[in-house]
Each structure stands twice: as C-alpha cells, then as structure tokens.
PDB file of C-alpha atoms in Angstrom:
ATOM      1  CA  UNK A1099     102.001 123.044 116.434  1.00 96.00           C
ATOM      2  CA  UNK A1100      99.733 122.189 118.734  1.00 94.00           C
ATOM      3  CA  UNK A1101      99.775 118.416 117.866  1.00 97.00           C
ATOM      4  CA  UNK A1102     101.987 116.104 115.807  1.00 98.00           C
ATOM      5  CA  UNK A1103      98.823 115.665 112.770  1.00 98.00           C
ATOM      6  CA  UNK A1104      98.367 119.567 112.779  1.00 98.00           C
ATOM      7  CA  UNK A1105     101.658 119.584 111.779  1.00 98.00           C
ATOM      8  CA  UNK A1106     101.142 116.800 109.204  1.00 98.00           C
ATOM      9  CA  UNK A1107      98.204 118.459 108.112  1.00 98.00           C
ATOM     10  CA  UNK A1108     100.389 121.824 107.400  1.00 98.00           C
ATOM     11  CA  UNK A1109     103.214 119.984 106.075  1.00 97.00           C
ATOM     12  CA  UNK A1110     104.060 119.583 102.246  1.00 95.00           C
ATOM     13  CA  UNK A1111     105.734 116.473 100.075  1.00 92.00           C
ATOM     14  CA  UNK A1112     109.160 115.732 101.768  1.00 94.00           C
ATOM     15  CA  UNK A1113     108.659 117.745 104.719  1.00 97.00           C
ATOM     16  CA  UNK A1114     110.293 116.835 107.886  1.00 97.00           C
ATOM     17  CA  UNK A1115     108.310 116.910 111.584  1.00 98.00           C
ATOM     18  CA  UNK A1116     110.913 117.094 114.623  1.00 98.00           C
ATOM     19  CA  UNK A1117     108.394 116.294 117.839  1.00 98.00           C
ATOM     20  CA  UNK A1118     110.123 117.197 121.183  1.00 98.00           C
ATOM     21  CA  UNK A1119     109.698 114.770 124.127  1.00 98.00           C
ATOM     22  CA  UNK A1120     106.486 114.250 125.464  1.00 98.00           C
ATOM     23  CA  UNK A1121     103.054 111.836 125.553  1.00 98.00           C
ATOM     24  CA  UNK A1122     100.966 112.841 122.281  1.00 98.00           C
ATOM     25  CA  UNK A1123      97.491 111.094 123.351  1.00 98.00           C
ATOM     26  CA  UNK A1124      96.332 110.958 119.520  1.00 98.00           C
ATOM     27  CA  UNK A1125      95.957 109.278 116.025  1.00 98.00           C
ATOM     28  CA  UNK A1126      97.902 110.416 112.832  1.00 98.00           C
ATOM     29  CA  UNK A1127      97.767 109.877 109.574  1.00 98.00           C
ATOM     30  CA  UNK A1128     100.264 110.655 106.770  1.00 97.00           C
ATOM     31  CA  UNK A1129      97.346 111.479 104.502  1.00 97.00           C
ATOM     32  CA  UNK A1130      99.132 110.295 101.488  1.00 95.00           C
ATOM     33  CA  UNK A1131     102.059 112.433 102.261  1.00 96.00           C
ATOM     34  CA  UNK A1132     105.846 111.223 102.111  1.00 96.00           C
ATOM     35  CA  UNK A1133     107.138 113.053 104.993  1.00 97.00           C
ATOM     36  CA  UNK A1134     110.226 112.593 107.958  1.00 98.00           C
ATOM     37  CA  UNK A1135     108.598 112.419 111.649  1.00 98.00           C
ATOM     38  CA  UNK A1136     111.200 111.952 114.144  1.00 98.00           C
ATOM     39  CA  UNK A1137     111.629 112.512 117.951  1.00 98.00           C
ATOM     40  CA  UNK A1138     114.594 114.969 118.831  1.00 98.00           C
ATOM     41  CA  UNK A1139     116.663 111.452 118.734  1.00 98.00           C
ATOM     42  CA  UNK A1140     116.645 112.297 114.779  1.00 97.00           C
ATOM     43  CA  UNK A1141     118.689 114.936 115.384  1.00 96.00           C
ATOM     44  CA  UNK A1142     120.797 114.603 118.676  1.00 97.00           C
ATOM     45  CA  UNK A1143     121.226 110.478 118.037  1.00 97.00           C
ATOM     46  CA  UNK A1144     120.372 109.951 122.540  1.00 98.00           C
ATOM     47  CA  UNK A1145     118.333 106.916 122.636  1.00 97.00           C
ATOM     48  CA  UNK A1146     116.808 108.595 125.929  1.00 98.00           C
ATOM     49  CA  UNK A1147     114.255 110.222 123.819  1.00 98.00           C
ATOM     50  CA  UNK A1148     112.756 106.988 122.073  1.00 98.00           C
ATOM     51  CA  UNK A1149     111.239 106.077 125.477  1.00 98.00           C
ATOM     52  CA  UNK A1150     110.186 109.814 126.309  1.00 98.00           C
ATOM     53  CA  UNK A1151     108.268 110.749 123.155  1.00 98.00           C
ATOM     54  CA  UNK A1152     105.585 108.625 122.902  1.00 98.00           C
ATOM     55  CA  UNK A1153     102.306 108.269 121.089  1.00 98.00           C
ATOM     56  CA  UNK A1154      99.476 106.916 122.639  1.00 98.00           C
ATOM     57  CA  UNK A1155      96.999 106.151 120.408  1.00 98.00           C
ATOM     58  CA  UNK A1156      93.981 105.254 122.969  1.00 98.00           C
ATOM     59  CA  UNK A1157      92.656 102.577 122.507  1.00 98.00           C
ATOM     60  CA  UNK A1158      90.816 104.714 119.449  1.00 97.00           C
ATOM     61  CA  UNK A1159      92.179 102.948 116.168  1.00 98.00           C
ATOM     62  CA  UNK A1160      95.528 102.471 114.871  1.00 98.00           C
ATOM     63  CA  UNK A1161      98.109 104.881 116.416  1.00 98.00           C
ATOM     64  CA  UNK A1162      99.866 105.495 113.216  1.00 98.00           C
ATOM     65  CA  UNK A1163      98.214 105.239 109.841  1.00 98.00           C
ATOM     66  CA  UNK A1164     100.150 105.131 106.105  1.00 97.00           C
ATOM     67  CA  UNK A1165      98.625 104.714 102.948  1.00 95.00           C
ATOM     68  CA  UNK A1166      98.815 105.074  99.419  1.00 95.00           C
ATOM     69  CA  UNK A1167     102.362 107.393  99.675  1.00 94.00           C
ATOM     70  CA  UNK A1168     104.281 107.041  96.201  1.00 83.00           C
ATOM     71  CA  UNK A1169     107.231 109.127  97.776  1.00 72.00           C
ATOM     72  CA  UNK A1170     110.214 107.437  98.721  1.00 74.00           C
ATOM     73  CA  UNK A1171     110.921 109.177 101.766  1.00 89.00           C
ATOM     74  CA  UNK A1172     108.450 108.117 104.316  1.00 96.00           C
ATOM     75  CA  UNK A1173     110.098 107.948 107.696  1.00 97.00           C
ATOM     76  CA  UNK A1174     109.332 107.182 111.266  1.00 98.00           C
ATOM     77  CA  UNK A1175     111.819 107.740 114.190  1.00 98.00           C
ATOM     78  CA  UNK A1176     112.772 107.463 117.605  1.00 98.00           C
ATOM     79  CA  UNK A1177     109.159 106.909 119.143  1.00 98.00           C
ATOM     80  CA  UNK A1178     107.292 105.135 121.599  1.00 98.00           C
ATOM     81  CA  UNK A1179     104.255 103.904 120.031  1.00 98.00           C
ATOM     82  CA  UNK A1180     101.622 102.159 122.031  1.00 98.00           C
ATOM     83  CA  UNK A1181      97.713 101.635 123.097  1.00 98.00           C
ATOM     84  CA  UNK A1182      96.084 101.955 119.650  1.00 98.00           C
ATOM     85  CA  UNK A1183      93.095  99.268 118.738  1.00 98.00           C
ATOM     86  CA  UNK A1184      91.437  98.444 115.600  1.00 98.00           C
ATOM     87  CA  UNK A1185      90.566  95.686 113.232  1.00 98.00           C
ATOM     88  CA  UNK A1186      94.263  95.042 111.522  1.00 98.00           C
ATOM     89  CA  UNK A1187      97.057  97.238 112.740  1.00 98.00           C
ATOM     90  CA  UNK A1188      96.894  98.323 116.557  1.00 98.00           C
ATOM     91  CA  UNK A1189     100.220 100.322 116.726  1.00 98.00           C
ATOM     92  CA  UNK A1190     101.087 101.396 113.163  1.00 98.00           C
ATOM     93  CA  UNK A1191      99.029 100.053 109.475  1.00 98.00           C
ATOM     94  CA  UNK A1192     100.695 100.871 106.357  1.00 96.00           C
ATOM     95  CA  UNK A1193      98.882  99.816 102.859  1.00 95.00           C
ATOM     96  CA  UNK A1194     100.908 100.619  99.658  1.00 94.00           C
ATOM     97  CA  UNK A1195     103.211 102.779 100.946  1.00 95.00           C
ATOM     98  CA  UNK A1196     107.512 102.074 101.580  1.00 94.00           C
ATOM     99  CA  UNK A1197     107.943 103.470 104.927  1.00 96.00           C
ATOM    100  CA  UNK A1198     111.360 103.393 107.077  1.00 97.00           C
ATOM    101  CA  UNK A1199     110.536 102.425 110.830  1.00 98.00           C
ATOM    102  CA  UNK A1200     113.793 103.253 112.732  1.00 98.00           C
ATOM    103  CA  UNK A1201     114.144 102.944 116.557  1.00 98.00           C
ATOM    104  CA  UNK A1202     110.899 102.782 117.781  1.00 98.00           C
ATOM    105  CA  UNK A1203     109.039 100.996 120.613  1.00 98.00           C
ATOM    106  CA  UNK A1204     106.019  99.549 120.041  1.00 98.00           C
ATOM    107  CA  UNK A1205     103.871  98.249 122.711  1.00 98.00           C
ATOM    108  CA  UNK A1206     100.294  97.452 124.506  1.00 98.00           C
ATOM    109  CA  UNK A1207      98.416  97.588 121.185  1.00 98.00           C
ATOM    110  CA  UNK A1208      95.564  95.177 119.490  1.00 98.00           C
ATOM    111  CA  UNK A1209      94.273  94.254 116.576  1.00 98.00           C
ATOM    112  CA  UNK A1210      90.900  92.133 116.218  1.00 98.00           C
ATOM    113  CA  UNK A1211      92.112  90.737 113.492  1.00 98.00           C
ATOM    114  CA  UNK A1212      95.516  91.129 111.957  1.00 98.00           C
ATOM    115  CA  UNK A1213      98.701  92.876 113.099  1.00 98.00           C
ATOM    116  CA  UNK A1214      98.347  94.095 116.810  1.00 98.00           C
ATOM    117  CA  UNK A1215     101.994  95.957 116.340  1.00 98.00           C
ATOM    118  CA  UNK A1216     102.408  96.237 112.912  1.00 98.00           C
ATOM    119  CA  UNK A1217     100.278  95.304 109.764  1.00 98.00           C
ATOM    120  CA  UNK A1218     101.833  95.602 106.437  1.00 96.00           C
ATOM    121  CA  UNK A1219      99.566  95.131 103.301  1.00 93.00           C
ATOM    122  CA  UNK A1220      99.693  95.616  99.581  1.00 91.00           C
ATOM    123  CA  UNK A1221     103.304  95.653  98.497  1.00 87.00           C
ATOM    124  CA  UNK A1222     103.991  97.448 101.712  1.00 86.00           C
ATOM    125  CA  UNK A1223     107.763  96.906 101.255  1.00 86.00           C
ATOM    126  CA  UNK A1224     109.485  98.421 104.693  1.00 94.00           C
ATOM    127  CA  UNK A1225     112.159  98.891 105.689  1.00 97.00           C
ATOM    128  CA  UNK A1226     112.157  97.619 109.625  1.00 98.00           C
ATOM    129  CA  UNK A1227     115.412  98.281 111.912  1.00 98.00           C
ATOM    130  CA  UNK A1228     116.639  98.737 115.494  1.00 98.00           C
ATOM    131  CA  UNK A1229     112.780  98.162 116.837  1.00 98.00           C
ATOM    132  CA  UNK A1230     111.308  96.646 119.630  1.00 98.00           C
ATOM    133  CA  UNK A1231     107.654  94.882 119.145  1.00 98.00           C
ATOM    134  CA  UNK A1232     106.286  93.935 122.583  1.00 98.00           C
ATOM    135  CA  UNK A1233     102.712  92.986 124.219  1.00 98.00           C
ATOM    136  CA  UNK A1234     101.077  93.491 121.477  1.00 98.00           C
ATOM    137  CA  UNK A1235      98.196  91.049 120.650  1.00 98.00           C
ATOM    138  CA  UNK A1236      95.556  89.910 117.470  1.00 98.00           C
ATOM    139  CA  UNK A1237      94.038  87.004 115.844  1.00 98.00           C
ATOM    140  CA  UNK A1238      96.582  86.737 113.436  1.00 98.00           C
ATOM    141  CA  UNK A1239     100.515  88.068 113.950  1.00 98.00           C
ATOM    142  CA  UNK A1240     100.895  89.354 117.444  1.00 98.00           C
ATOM    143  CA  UNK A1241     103.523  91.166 116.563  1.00 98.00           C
ATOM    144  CA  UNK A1242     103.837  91.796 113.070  1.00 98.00           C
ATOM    145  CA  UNK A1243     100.947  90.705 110.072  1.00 98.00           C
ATOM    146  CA  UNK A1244     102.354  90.718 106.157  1.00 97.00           C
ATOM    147  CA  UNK A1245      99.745  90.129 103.689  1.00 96.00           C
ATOM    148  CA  UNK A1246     101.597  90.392  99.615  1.00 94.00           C
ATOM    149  CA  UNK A1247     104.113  92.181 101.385  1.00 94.00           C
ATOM    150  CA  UNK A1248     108.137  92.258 101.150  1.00 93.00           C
ATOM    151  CA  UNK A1249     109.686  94.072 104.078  1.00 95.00           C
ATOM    152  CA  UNK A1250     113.590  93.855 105.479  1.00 97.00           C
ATOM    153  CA  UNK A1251     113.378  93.378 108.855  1.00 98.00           C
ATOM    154  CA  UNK A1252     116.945  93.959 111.186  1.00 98.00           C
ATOM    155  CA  UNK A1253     118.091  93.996 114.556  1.00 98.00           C
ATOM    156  CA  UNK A1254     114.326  93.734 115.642  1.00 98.00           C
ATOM    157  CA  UNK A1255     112.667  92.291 119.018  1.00 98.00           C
ATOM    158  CA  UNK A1256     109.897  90.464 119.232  1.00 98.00           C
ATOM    159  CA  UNK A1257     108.517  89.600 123.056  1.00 98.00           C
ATOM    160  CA  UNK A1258     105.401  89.033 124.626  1.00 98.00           C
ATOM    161  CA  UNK A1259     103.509  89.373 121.708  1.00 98.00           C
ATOM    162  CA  UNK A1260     100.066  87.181 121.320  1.00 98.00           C
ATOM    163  CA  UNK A1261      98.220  85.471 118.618  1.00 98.00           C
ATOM    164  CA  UNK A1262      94.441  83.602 119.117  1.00 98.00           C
ATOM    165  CA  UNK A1263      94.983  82.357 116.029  1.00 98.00           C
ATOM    166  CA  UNK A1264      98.427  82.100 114.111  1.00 98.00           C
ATOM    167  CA  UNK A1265     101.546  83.953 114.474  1.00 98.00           C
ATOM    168  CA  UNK A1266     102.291  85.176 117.542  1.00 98.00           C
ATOM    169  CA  UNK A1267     105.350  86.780 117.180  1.00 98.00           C
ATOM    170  CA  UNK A1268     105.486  87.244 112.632  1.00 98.00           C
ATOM    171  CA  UNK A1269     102.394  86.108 110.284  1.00 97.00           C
ATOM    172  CA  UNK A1270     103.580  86.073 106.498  1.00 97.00           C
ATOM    173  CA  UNK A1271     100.890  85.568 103.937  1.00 96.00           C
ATOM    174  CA  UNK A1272     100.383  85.709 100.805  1.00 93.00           C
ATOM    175  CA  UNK A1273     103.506  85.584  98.872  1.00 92.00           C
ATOM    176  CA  UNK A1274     105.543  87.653 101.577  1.00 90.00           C
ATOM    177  CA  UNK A1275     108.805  87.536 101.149  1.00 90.00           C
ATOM    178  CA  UNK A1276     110.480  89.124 103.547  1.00 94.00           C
ATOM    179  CA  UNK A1277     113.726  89.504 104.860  1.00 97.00           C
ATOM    180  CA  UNK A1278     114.808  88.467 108.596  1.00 97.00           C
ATOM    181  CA  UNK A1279     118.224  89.348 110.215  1.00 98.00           C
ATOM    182  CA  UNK A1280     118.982  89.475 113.381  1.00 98.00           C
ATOM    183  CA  UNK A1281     115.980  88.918 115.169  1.00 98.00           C
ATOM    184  CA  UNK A1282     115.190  88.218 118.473  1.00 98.00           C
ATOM    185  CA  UNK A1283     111.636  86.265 118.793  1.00 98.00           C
ATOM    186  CA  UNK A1284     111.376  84.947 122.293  1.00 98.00           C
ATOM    187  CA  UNK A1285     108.293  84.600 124.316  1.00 98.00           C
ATOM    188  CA  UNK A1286     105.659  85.162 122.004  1.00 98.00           C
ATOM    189  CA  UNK A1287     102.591  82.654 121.758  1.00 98.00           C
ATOM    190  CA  UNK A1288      99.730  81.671 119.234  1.00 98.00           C
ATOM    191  CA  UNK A1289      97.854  78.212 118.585  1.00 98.00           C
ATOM    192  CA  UNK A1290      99.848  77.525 116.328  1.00 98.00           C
ATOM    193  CA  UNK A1291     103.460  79.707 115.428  1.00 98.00           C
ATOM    194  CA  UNK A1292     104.509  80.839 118.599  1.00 98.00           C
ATOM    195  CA  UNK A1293     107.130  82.472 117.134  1.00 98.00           C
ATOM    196  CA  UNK A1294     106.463  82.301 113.510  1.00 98.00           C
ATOM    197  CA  UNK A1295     103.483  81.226 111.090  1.00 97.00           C
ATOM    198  CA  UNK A1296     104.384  81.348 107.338  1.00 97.00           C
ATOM    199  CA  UNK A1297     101.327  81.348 104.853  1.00 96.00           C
ATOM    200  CA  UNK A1298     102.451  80.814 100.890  1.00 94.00           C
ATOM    201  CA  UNK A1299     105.832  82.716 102.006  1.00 93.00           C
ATOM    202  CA  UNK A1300     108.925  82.408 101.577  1.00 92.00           C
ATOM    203  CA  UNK A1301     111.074  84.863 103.575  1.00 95.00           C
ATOM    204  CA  UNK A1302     115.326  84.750 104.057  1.00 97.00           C
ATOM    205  CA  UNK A1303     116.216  84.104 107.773  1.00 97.00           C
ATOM    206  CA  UNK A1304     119.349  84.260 108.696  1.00 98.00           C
ATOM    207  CA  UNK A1305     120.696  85.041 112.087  1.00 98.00           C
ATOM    208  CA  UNK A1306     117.698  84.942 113.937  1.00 98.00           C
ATOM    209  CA  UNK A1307     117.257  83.373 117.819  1.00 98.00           C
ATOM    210  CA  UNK A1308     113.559  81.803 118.269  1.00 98.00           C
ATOM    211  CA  UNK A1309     113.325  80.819 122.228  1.00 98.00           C
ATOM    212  CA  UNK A1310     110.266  80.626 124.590  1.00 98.00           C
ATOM    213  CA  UNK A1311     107.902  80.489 121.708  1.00 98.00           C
TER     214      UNK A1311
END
C-alpha cells in the first residue's frame, strides 16, 4: 500500500498492518476499526526500528486518531510519532476506544487545548507501556490529558513536556483513575503541576521518580 491509512482503509476487523521503516508524512485514523499496526519491530523485536518508522503528522491535526472501536484488539507498535497539532490530542486522541500503545516515541506535538502527546477521553481505558512522551506541549497535560478515563500506564517517560495551564507532564480529570508504575516524570513544566495535576482523580502510583518538575 501506498500509505499506512490506505491500508487501514482496505483492512477488515482484527486485521494486522506491518509498516516497514520509513517517514509516513500523514494522518490516520482507525475508522472504528480494531486492528494491529506495528513497525517491523512487531515482528523482529530490534528496537532500531521504533526510531526509523516514524509518522509525522504535520502539523495538520492529530497524527493518530481512535474512536468509538468496541474490539478488543486495538494495537499500536514500535513507532515514532511526532509533529501533529490540533485542539486536544497532538500526537495520538483516542475517545471510547481500549487501545494498547507499546514502544512508541512520541514527540514535537501540540494541542491548543488538551493532551499535546496523548489525550484519552470517554472511558478510554489504555493500556500504556515501554513509551517515551517528550516535547510535547498544550494548555492542559503536556504530556498526557485523561478526562473519565482509566488507563495503566508502565515503564513510561515523561520529559520536556509543557503545560500553559495545568499538567505538564500528566492531567487527570474527571474521575480518572489511572494506574502509574514505573514512571519517569522529570523536566516537565506547567503553572501549576509540573509534573502532575490531578482533577477529581484518584490514580495508584507506585514506583514512580518525579525530578526537575
């Protein structure tokens, strides 16, 4: 395929999308479909390709976008995800939906409101593991936004990341309560949460280093 959403387009319910290395300079959508997407790191495990498979979103919306999948197996792995812009979820927005996030990178993206790396909404409960969030930037949750939202979130970094508002690093709101383990939040700023902001949240930290916040 010609592009990673052709393929999406093409693909049927449980389908899964290998993507050889490369810069994909666009904006996909899952359009309601629970599908796999990995890198070739899916199937030969070399962390080299997570850095040389990247999609760029341009500056054009949100690089990745998930919504409304009722199928279990939604999956996302062993990618560089970076420059995508829009109101709440720069690099990846996922409403409704249970996706896996495994091994990604995800970088240089803003949101003008929430979520300039990764806004999760609507009972959006993820699954977040072995990423790394950095430079990313937004009003609210630099990094990461949660709004009614109950992700687990391991063995995740969290640096550089910006908030105008609240949250530069996490934002939890509205009765998100998510699960942090081994994090590392460390130079991330906001007015006020540096690292953290909670909002009527109550999330499960355990093993988690805040410094430089």
């Amino acid at each position: 395929f010609i592009s990673i959403q052709s393929a999406i387009n093409y693909a049927t319910e449980d389908d899964t999308l290998i993507v050889h290395n490369g810069t994909y300079s666009e904006n996909i959508d899952l359009l309601g479909k629970a599908l796999i997407i990995g890198s070739e790191y899916f199937t030969s495990g070399d962390p080299a390709h997570i850095a040389s498979t990247i999609i760029d979103g341009q500056l054009n919306g949100s690089t990745i976008t998930i919504s409304d999948i009722s199928g279990s197996e939604i999956k996302l792995v062993g990618f560089t995800i970076q420059n995508g812009s829009a109101s709440d979820g720069g690099a990846i927005y996922s409403s409704n939906s249970n996706p896996v996030f495994e091994n990604l990178i995800i970088k240089n993206s803003i949101a003008s409101n929430s979520g300039g790396g990764i806004y999760l909404h609507n009972n959006s409960s993820a699954v977040l593991n072995k990423l790394t969030i950095i430079n990313n930037s937004a009003q609210k949750g630099g990094g990461l936004y949660l709004n009614s939202s109950n992700p687990t979130i391991t063995n995740v970094v969290f640096s550089n990341n910006n908030a105008s508002n609240n949250g530069g690093g996490i934002y939890l709101h509205n009765n998100s309560s998510a699960i942090l383990n081994k994090l590392k939040i460390i130079n991330n700023s906001a007015k006020n949460g540096g690292g953290l902001y909670l909002n009527s949240s109550n999330p499960t930290i355990t093993n988690v280093v805040f410094s430089n916040n």
